[in-house]
GROMACS .gro file of C-alpha atoms in nm:
model
  418
    1MET     CA    1   1.388  13.048   2.351
    2SER     CA    2   1.501  13.401   2.331
    3SER     CA    3   1.863  13.496   2.378
    4GLY     CA    4   1.765  13.674   2.694
    5SER     CA    5   1.622  13.361   2.848
    6LYS     CA    6   1.941  13.168   2.759
    7ILE     CA    7   2.153  13.430   2.926
    8ALA     CA    8   1.932  13.419   3.232
    9ILE     CA    9   1.967  13.038   3.257
   10ILE     CA   10   2.347  13.063   3.212
   11ILE     CA   11   2.368  13.320   3.488
   12ALA     CA   12   2.153  13.106   3.727
   13VAL     CA   13   2.368  12.796   3.661
   14ALA     CA   14   2.677  12.999   3.721
   15VAL     CA   15   2.532  13.134   4.047
   16VAL     CA   16   2.447  12.783   4.161
   17ALA     CA   17   2.792  12.666   4.069
   18VAL     CA   18   2.949  12.954   4.261
   19VAL     CA   19   2.726  12.877   4.554
   20VAL     CA   20   2.825  12.503   4.536
   21ILE     CA   21   3.193  12.587   4.510
   22VAL     CA   22   3.180  12.843   4.787
   23GLY     CA   23   2.982  12.600   5.001
   24GLY     CA   24   3.238  12.329   4.927
   25LEU     CA   25   3.517  12.556   5.016
   26MET     CA   26   3.343  12.648   5.339
   27VAL     CA   27   3.291  12.286   5.429
   28ALA     CA   28   3.648  12.203   5.333
   29GLY     CA   29   3.771  12.498   5.530
   30ALA     CA   30   3.561  12.390   5.832
   31GLY     CA   31   3.692  12.031   5.793
   32LEU     CA   32   4.050  12.156   5.766
   33PHE     CA   33   3.993  12.373   6.065
   34TRP     CA   34   3.852  12.073   6.259
   35PHE     CA   35   4.150  11.858   6.143
   36ARG     CA   36   4.392  12.121   6.245
   37ALA     CA   37   4.220  12.171   6.573
   38ALA     CA   38   4.214  11.796   6.640
   39THR     CA   39   4.577  11.757   6.534
   40HIS     CA   40   4.673  12.050   6.761
   41GLU     CA   41   4.489  11.886   7.050
   42GLU     CA   42   4.658  11.555   6.989
   43MET     CA   43   4.990  11.719   6.962
   44ALA     CA   44   4.927  11.907   7.280
   45GLN     CA   45   4.824  11.583   7.451
   46ARG     CA   46   5.133  11.408   7.315
   47GLN     CA   47   5.352  11.685   7.423
   48ALA     CA   48   5.194  11.674   7.772
   49GLN     CA   49   5.252  11.293   7.780
   50MET     CA   50   5.610  11.334   7.669
   51ALA     CA   51   5.666  11.602   7.928
   52LEU     CA   52   5.517  11.379   8.197
   53GLU     CA   53   5.738  11.089   8.081
   54ARG     CA   54   6.041  11.308   8.075
   55ASP     CA   55   5.963  11.439   8.420
   56LEU     CA   56   5.920  11.083   8.551
   57THR     CA   57   6.242  10.978   8.384
   58LEU     CA   58   6.427  11.271   8.536
   59ALA     CA   59   6.270  11.193   8.874
   60LYS     CA   60   6.377  10.835   8.852
   61LYS     CA   61   6.720  10.934   8.739
   62ALA     CA   62   6.749  11.185   9.019
   63GLU     CA   63   6.630  10.920   9.267
   64ALA     CA   64   6.885  10.665   9.133
   65GLU     CA   65   7.165  10.926   9.143
   66ALA     CA   66   7.062  11.020   9.497
   67MET     CA   67   7.068  10.648   9.601
   68THR     CA   68   7.399  10.598   9.425
   69ALA     CA   69   7.538  10.906   9.588
   70ALA     CA   70   7.416  10.790   9.929
   71ASP     CA   71   7.556  10.448   9.868
   72THR     CA   72   7.888  10.592   9.754
   73GLN     CA   73   7.891  10.824  10.049
   74GLN     CA   74   7.816  10.539  10.285
   75ARG     CA   75   8.091  10.322  10.132
   76SER     CA   76   8.325  10.617  10.130
   77ALA     CA   77   8.246  10.675  10.496
   78ALA     CA   78   8.312  10.307  10.562
   79ASP     CA   79   8.639  10.320  10.373
   80ALA     CA   80   8.730  10.633  10.561
   81ARG     CA   81   8.711  10.444  10.891
   82PRO     CA   82   9.055  10.360  11.023
   83LEU     CA   83   9.183  10.038  10.878
   84ALA     CA   84   9.242   9.901  11.227
   85GLU     CA   85   8.873   9.944  11.304
   86ARG     CA   86   8.758   9.777  10.986
   87ARG     CA   87   9.001   9.492  11.040
   88LYS     CA   88   8.882   9.448  11.394
   89GLN     CA   89   8.523   9.428  11.278
   90ALA     CA   90   8.606   9.183  11.002
   91ILE     CA   91   8.785   8.963  11.256
   92ALA     CA   92   8.484   8.972  11.486
   93ARG     CA   93   8.253   8.867  11.206
   94GLY     CA   94   8.483   8.586  11.097
   95VAL     CA   95   8.516   8.463  11.453
   96ALA     CA   96   8.138   8.468  11.491
   97TYR     CA   97   8.106   8.259  11.173
   98LEU     CA   98   8.350   7.995  11.296
   99VAL     CA   99   8.182   7.971  11.639
  100LYS     CA  100   7.844   7.927  11.460
  101ALA     CA  101   7.985   7.662  11.229
  102GLN     CA  102   8.132   7.458  11.513
  103GLU     CA  103   7.980   7.112  11.546
  104PRO     CA  104   7.829   6.971  11.872
  105ALA     CA  105   8.137   6.755  11.933
  106GLY     CA  106   8.361   7.067  11.928
  107SER     CA  107   8.489   6.997  11.582
  108TRP     CA  108   8.467   7.136  11.231
  109GLY     CA  109   8.459   6.967  10.896
  110GLU     CA  110   8.247   6.672  11.001
  111GLY     CA  111   8.493   6.579  11.271
  112ASN     CA  112   8.810   6.638  11.065
  113VAL     CA  113   9.099   6.674  11.319
  114GLY     CA  114   9.309   6.886  11.091
  115ILE     CA  115   9.036   7.131  11.005
  116THR     CA  116   8.935   7.143  11.371
  117ALA     CA  117   9.292   7.232  11.474
  118LEU     CA  118   9.311   7.498  11.203
  119CYS     CA  119   8.983   7.663  11.310
  120THR     CA  120   9.084   7.653  11.678
  121ASP     CA  121   9.423   7.806  11.598
  122ALA     CA  122   9.234   8.093  11.418
  123LEU     CA  123   9.017   8.156  11.725
  124LEU     CA  124   9.323   8.166  11.946
  125TRP     CA  125   9.508   8.405  11.717
  126CYS     CA  126   9.200   8.633  11.721
  127GLY     CA  127   9.177   8.673  12.102
  128LYS     CA  128   8.977   8.370  12.216
  129THR     CA  129   9.131   8.169  12.503
  130ALA     CA  130   9.101   7.822  12.653
  131LYS     CA  131   8.842   7.963  12.890
  132ASP     CA  132   8.605   8.035  12.605
  133GLU     CA  133   8.368   7.748  12.538
  134PRO     CA  134   8.438   7.712  12.164
  135VAL     CA  135   8.807   7.673  12.221
  136SER     CA  136   8.761   7.452  12.528
  137ARG     CA  137   8.541   7.217  12.340
  138ALA     CA  138   8.774   7.207  12.036
  139VAL     CA  139   9.081   7.141  12.254
  140GLN     CA  140   8.908   6.853  12.431
  141TYR     CA  141   8.822   6.709  12.087
  142LEU     CA  142   9.185   6.734  11.977
  143LEU     CA  143   9.314   6.571  12.295
  144LYS     CA  144   9.093   6.271  12.234
  145HIS     CA  145   9.275   6.214  11.908
  146GLN     CA  146   9.635   6.188  12.039
  147LYS     CA  147   9.770   5.847  11.955
  148GLU     CA  148  10.020   5.634  12.143
  149ASP     CA  149  10.300   5.748  11.912
  150GLY     CA  150  10.226   6.109  12.026
  151GLY     CA  151  10.074   6.225  11.699
  152ILE     CA  152   9.741   6.402  11.696
  153TYR     CA  153   9.548   6.290  11.385
  154ASP     CA  154   9.267   6.081  11.254
  155VAL     CA  155   9.352   5.964  10.900
  156GLY     CA  156   9.612   6.106  10.669
  157LEU     CA  157   9.781   6.448  10.680
  158ARG     CA  158   9.951   6.346  11.006
  159THR     CA  159  10.227   6.612  10.996
  160TYR     CA  160   9.983   6.897  10.913
  161THR     CA  161   9.737   6.791  11.178
  162THR     CA  162   9.982   6.722  11.457
  163SER     CA  163  10.177   7.040  11.388
  164ILE     CA  164   9.869   7.269  11.401
  165ALA     CA  165   9.723   7.081  11.702
  166LEU     CA  166  10.059   7.130  11.880
  167MET     CA  167  10.046   7.505  11.809
  168VAL     CA  168   9.692   7.515  11.946
  169LEU     CA  169   9.791   7.346  12.271
  170VAL     CA  170  10.091   7.579  12.318
  171LYS     CA  171   9.865   7.883  12.270
  172ALA     CA  172   9.581   7.749  12.476
  173ASP     CA  173   9.779   7.653  12.790
  174ALA     CA  174  10.134   7.532  12.749
  175LYS     CA  175  10.171   7.443  13.111
  176ALA     CA  176   9.843   7.254  13.146
  177TYR     CA  177   9.903   7.050  12.830
  178ALA     CA  178  10.284   7.013  12.874
  179GLU     CA  179  10.284   6.632  12.861
  180THR     CA  180  10.069   6.622  12.553
  181ILE     CA  181  10.280   6.883  12.388
  182GLU     CA  182  10.602   6.693  12.455
  183LYS     CA  183  10.460   6.379  12.308
  184ALA     CA  184  10.338   6.559  11.995
  185LYS     CA  185  10.675   6.741  11.961
  186GLY     CA  186  10.856   6.404  11.997
  187TYR     CA  187  10.639   6.253  11.723
  188LEU     CA  188  10.718   6.530  11.479
  189ILE     CA  189  11.090   6.531  11.544
  190GLU     CA  190  11.101   6.151  11.516
  191HIS     CA  191  10.942   6.165  11.174
  192GLN     CA  192  11.171   6.424  11.023
  193TRP     CA  193  11.370   6.258  10.747
  194ASP     CA  194  11.728   6.196  10.868
  195GLU     CA  195  11.962   5.915  10.967
  196ALA     CA  196  11.691   5.746  11.174
  197GLU     CA  197  11.516   5.672  10.850
  198SER     CA  198  11.838   5.527  10.705
  199ILE     CA  199  11.916   5.819  10.477
  200ASP     CA  200  12.211   6.052  10.490
  201LYS     CA  201  12.256   6.424  10.413
  202GLY     CA  202  12.309   6.349  10.047
  203ASN     CA  203  11.949   6.222  10.006
  204PRO     CA  204  11.716   6.500   9.871
  205TRP     CA  205  11.458   6.399  10.134
  206TYR     CA  206  11.701   6.478  10.417
  207GLY     CA  207  11.561   6.719  10.678
  208GLY     CA  208  11.209   6.734  10.534
  209HIS     CA  209  10.869   6.626  10.645
  210GLY     CA  210  10.594   6.442  10.460
  211TYR     CA  211  10.232   6.359  10.518
  212GLY     CA  212  10.327   6.097  10.774
  213LYS     CA  213  10.566   5.808  10.848
  214HIS     CA  214  10.766   5.703  10.544
  215GLU     CA  215  10.589   5.962  10.320
  216ARG     CA  216  10.797   6.165  10.080
  217PRO     CA  217  10.872   6.513  10.212
  218ASP     CA  218  10.755   6.849  10.074
  219LEU     CA  219  10.791   7.209  10.169
  220SER     CA  220  10.431   7.256  10.272
  221ASN     CA  221  10.441   6.982  10.533
  222THR     CA  222  10.788   7.094  10.639
  223GLN     CA  223  10.691   7.448  10.698
  224TYR     CA  224  10.413   7.350  10.935
  225PHE     CA  225  10.659   7.120  11.118
  226VAL     CA  226  10.905   7.415  11.141
  227GLU     CA  227  10.641   7.654  11.265
  228ALA     CA  228  10.527   7.403  11.532
  229MET     CA  229  10.886   7.366  11.651
  230HIS     CA  230  10.921   7.744  11.659
  231GLU     CA  231  10.597   7.789  11.857
  232ALA     CA  232  10.697   7.511  12.100
  233GLY     CA  233  11.026   7.693  12.170
  234VAL     CA  234  11.266   7.423  12.053
  235PRO     CA  235  11.619   7.548  12.125
  236LYS     CA  236  11.810   7.697  11.838
  237ASP     CA  237  12.094   7.455  11.882
  238HIS     CA  238  11.867   7.153  11.831
  239PRO     CA  239  11.995   6.946  11.531
  240LEU     CA  240  11.653   6.960  11.363
  241TRP     CA  241  11.710   7.324  11.251
  242LYS     CA  242  12.018   7.253  11.047
  243LYS     CA  243  11.843   6.959  10.884
  244VAL     CA  244  11.552   7.191  10.798
  245VAL     CA  245  11.787   7.434  10.628
  246VAL     CA  246  11.932   7.150  10.414
  247PHE     CA  247  11.589   7.049  10.290
  248VAL     CA  248  11.451   7.395  10.235
  249SER     CA  249  11.767   7.491  10.039
  250ARG     CA  250  11.691   7.203   9.809
  251THR     CA  251  11.348   7.341   9.726
  252GLN     CA  252  11.499   7.674   9.626
  253ASP     CA  253  11.564   7.758   9.261
  254ARG     CA  254  11.925   7.867   9.331
  255SER     CA  255  12.198   7.665   9.178
  256GLU     CA  256  12.474   7.810   9.397
  257SER     CA  257  12.330   7.665   9.717
  258ASN     CA  258  12.112   7.376   9.591
  259ASP     CA  259  12.338   7.071   9.560
  260GLN     CA  260  12.042   6.868   9.425
  261VAL     CA  261  11.983   7.112   9.143
  262PHE     CA  262  11.651   7.069   8.962
  263ALA     CA  263  11.605   7.246   8.631
  264GLY     CA  264  11.506   7.606   8.696
  265THR     CA  265  11.596   7.968   8.619
  266ASP     CA  266  11.790   8.064   8.935
  267SER     CA  267  11.491   8.277   9.031
  268GLY     CA  268  11.550   8.233   9.412
  269GLY     CA  269  11.191   8.120   9.462
  270MET     CA  270  11.078   7.787   9.597
  271ILE     CA  271  10.901   7.479   9.463
  272TYR     CA  272  10.694   7.216   9.635
  273SER     CA  273  10.942   6.937   9.666
  274PRO     CA  274  11.289   6.826   9.546
  275HIS     CA  275  11.163   6.470   9.526
  276ALA     CA  276  11.245   6.280   9.203
  277GLY     CA  277  11.398   6.572   9.030
  278GLY     CA  278  11.157   6.826   9.176
  279GLU     CA  279  10.784   6.900   9.183
  280SER     CA  280  10.604   7.226   9.146
  281LYS     CA  281  10.232   7.289   9.165
  282ALA     CA  282  10.286   7.586   8.930
  283GLY     CA  283  10.410   7.353   8.655
  284THR     CA  284  10.703   7.433   8.429
  285VAL     CA  285  10.879   7.725   8.271
  286ASP     CA  286  11.062   7.744   7.933
  287LEU     CA  287  11.439   7.757   7.970
  288PRO     CA  288  11.682   7.929   7.738
  289ASN     CA  289  11.808   7.591   7.613
  290GLY     CA  290  11.464   7.498   7.497
  291LYS     CA  291  11.394   7.251   7.776
  292LYS     CA  292  11.135   7.275   8.051
  293GLY     CA  293  11.220   7.383   8.409
  294LEU     CA  294  11.024   7.393   8.729
  295LYS     CA  295  10.848   7.716   8.817
  296ALA     CA  296  10.871   7.869   9.167
  297TYR     CA  297  10.554   8.020   9.315
  298GLY     CA  298  10.425   8.246   9.585
  299SER     CA  299  10.301   8.029   9.869
  300MET     CA  300  10.597   7.797   9.864
  301THR     CA  301  10.850   8.083   9.835
  302TYR     CA  302  10.704   8.244  10.151
  303ALA     CA  303  10.696   7.904  10.312
  304GLY     CA  304  11.066   7.852  10.249
  305PHE     CA  305  11.146   8.210  10.342
  306LYS     CA  306  10.960   8.176  10.665
  307SER     CA  307  11.132   7.854  10.742
  308PHE     CA  308  11.470   8.016  10.693
  309MET     CA  309  11.364   8.283  10.942
  310TYR     CA  310  11.248   8.036  11.203
  311ALA     CA  311  11.564   7.831  11.153
  312ARG     CA  312  11.752   8.152  11.237
  313LEU     CA  313  11.949   8.201  10.915
  314GLU     CA  314  12.106   8.547  10.904
  315ARG     CA  315  11.922   8.809  10.708
  316ASP     CA  316  12.213   8.865  10.477
  317ASP     CA  317  12.242   8.493  10.394
  318PRO     CA  318  12.242   8.464  10.013
  319ARG     CA  319  11.953   8.209  10.031
  320VAL     CA  320  11.741   8.450  10.233
  321GLN     CA  321  11.825   8.742  10.006
  322ALA     CA  322  11.748   8.540   9.700
  323ALA     CA  323  11.400   8.447   9.837
  324MET     CA  324  11.334   8.807   9.932
  325ASP     CA  325  11.439   8.925   9.584
  326TRP     CA  326  11.188   8.683   9.436
  327ILE     CA  327  10.922   8.819   9.665
  328ARG     CA  328  11.009   9.181   9.564
  329ARG     CA  329  10.976   9.086   9.194
  330HIS     CA  330  10.638   8.912   9.245
  331TRP     CA  331  10.479   9.151   9.495
  332THR     CA  332  10.102   9.117   9.500
  333PHE     CA  333   9.810   9.016   9.726
  334GLU     CA  334   9.565   8.984   9.438
  335GLU     CA  335   9.678   8.633   9.359
  336ASN     CA  336   9.908   8.358   9.469
  337PRO     CA  337  10.199   8.446   9.236
  338ASP     CA  338  10.232   8.196   8.945
  339LEU     CA  339   9.943   7.997   9.083
  340GLY     CA  340   9.662   8.248   9.039
  341GLN     CA  341   9.368   8.212   9.274
  342GLN     CA  342   9.457   7.855   9.380
  343GLY     CA  343   9.567   7.838   9.738
  344LEU     CA  344   9.510   8.215   9.780
  345TYR     CA  345   9.421   8.207  10.155
  346TYR     CA  346   9.702   7.967  10.239
  347TYR     CA  347   9.920   8.220  10.062
  348TYR     CA  348   9.778   8.503  10.271
  349GLU     CA  349   9.846   8.324  10.597
  350THR     CA  350  10.196   8.208  10.501
  351ALA     CA  351  10.295   8.548  10.358
  352ALA     CA  352  10.168   8.735  10.671
  353LYS     CA  353  10.365   8.509  10.902
  354ALA     CA  354  10.675   8.529  10.690
  355LEU     CA  355  10.672   8.909  10.659
  356LYS     CA  356  10.607   8.936  11.032
  357ALA     CA  357  10.915   8.716  11.096
  358TRP     CA  358  11.117   8.936  10.858
  359GLY     CA  359  11.037   9.225  11.085
  360GLU     CA  360  11.005   9.521  10.855
  361ASP     CA  361  10.685   9.728  10.830
  362GLN     CA  362  10.740   9.818  10.460
  363ILE     CA  363  10.875   9.621  10.167
  364VAL     CA  364  11.039   9.791   9.868
  365ASP     CA  365  10.960   9.596   9.548
  366ALA     CA  366  11.177   9.542   9.249
  367ARG     CA  367  11.050   9.866   9.094
  368ARG     CA  368  11.148  10.066   9.402
  369ARG     CA  369  10.789  10.106   9.515
  370THR     CA  370  10.730  10.102   9.893
  371HIS     CA  371  10.455   9.874  10.026
  372PRO     CA  372  10.313   9.892  10.382
  373TRP     CA  373  10.250   9.515  10.375
  374ARG     CA  374  10.012   9.502  10.678
  375ALA     CA  375   9.777   9.755  10.524
  376GLU     CA  376   9.793   9.604  10.172
  377LEU     CA  377   9.740   9.253  10.293
  378SER     CA  378   9.454   9.365  10.522
  379GLU     CA  379   9.273   9.537  10.240
  380ALA     CA  380   9.309   9.240  10.013
  381VAL     CA  381   9.162   9.010  10.275
  382LEU     CA  382   8.889   9.252  10.388
  383LYS     CA  383   8.739   9.308  10.047
  384ARG     CA  384   8.697   8.933   9.992
  385GLN     CA  385   8.498   8.872  10.309
  386LYS     CA  386   8.135   8.765  10.248
  387PRO     CA  387   7.839   8.934  10.409
  388ASP     CA  388   7.791   8.645  10.648
  389GLY     CA  389   8.146   8.690  10.780
  390PHE     CA  390   8.320   8.396  10.609
  391TRP     CA  391   8.566   8.366  10.325
  392THR     CA  392   8.572   8.116  10.042
  393ASN     CA  393   8.766   8.051   9.727
  394GLU     CA  394   8.593   7.966   9.399
  395ALA     CA  395   8.923   7.809   9.288
  396ASP     CA  396   8.841   7.515   9.510
  397ARG     CA  397   9.169   7.343   9.574
  398TRP     CA  398   9.324   7.231   9.904
  399PHE     CA  399   8.996   7.265  10.088
  400GLU     CA  400   8.961   7.640  10.013
  401GLY     CA  401   8.604   7.590   9.880
  402PHE     CA  402   8.501   7.481  10.231
  403PRO     CA  403   8.451   7.813  10.417
  404PRO     CA  404   8.590   7.725  10.762
  405VAL     CA  405   8.933   7.654  10.603
  406PRO     CA  406   8.987   7.986  10.405
  407THR     CA  407   8.812   8.175  10.687
  408SER     CA  408   9.069   8.040  10.933
  409TYR     CA  409   9.354   8.132  10.703
  410ALA     CA  410   9.211   8.481  10.654
  411LEU     CA  411   9.170   8.536  11.026
  412ILE     CA  412   9.526   8.416  11.105
  413ALA     CA  413   9.660   8.646  10.831
  414LEU     CA  414   9.468   8.946  10.970
  415ALA     CA  415   9.594   8.868  11.319
  416GLN     CA  416   9.953   8.906  11.194
  417CYS     CA  417   9.860   9.258  11.066
  418GLU     CA  418   9.745   9.386  11.411
   0.00000   0.00000   0.00000
């Protein structure tokens, strides 16, 4: 083969190679173009999807914010309503709940006389009268349970039950139920611990009231007895009042006036009972000497303070001032001081009545802060009302887990704030 032929073949092969390479590059370029086009399309689709999702998210967020704003505005509008109006509506809802919860016999609490008396008392405090069917039925139920000794009770808790029932009858129609009232009043006075029970003034039980006949006295029973005597209009010169002061003074953590001194810190507050060296539902407190003392707490301090007021001690009496100082140091309606949430609604009722008896619209606490107690107490009670109109206490002690009981306490407390 000539050199010319070889050169021709080489050139032909080179041309074919060039063609193949160029073709490959063209195919590769086309593929790359397609890949890029496809990728661009996917990216465009992805971006569109992301934009849609973002728009939906923003729309949902805007909707949620609008709903939140509307809800906030609605709540703000509700809060902006005058407190008196909100309190009135809360009372109406609470009353409606109690009326709905009343049993066919006219009772509450499966026929419990004490709970029935408490619920009826709440209705009367909130504007119902003996002419209203729920009250009329309840009063008739209570009247059926008056015993020959004058007490109004079923089983146990005789002082509580008779005292509250007596207050109900006085509010309902003192004239119409005069005979029943006198018998109930006589029962309570007879069972106050004094010389008739063969004890003298030196006994720590003297002047107090317990759960019933021959039962050891405590400040809770005693404060209901005292309030019943106050509501019934017992004259201020009746001997029972001085006896009450003796007993209540012995529940006070104040060594200067407590001649049956229990171990305490001279706080001025009150404990549950001076019996057997003293008893406090709040437990003990560490004393400087390393020993344990009894701790005063909110509901009993207000109970003792209120009893001093009803017994007509002077406002500047050191015992009254010591109790008020304790109240100033422990000012709150978020809990029952030194007892937490236990007995919270009992605390509300007792505090409201005590502060009303004190007669001042504002209380200055130990830090010199001024408190319009009616407004603060109302707000504390209102925010705890359930949608169905009742109140209840998750710290279920002393019947406060049973809605008619805390609802009655709450309504009575609100009535004192009117």
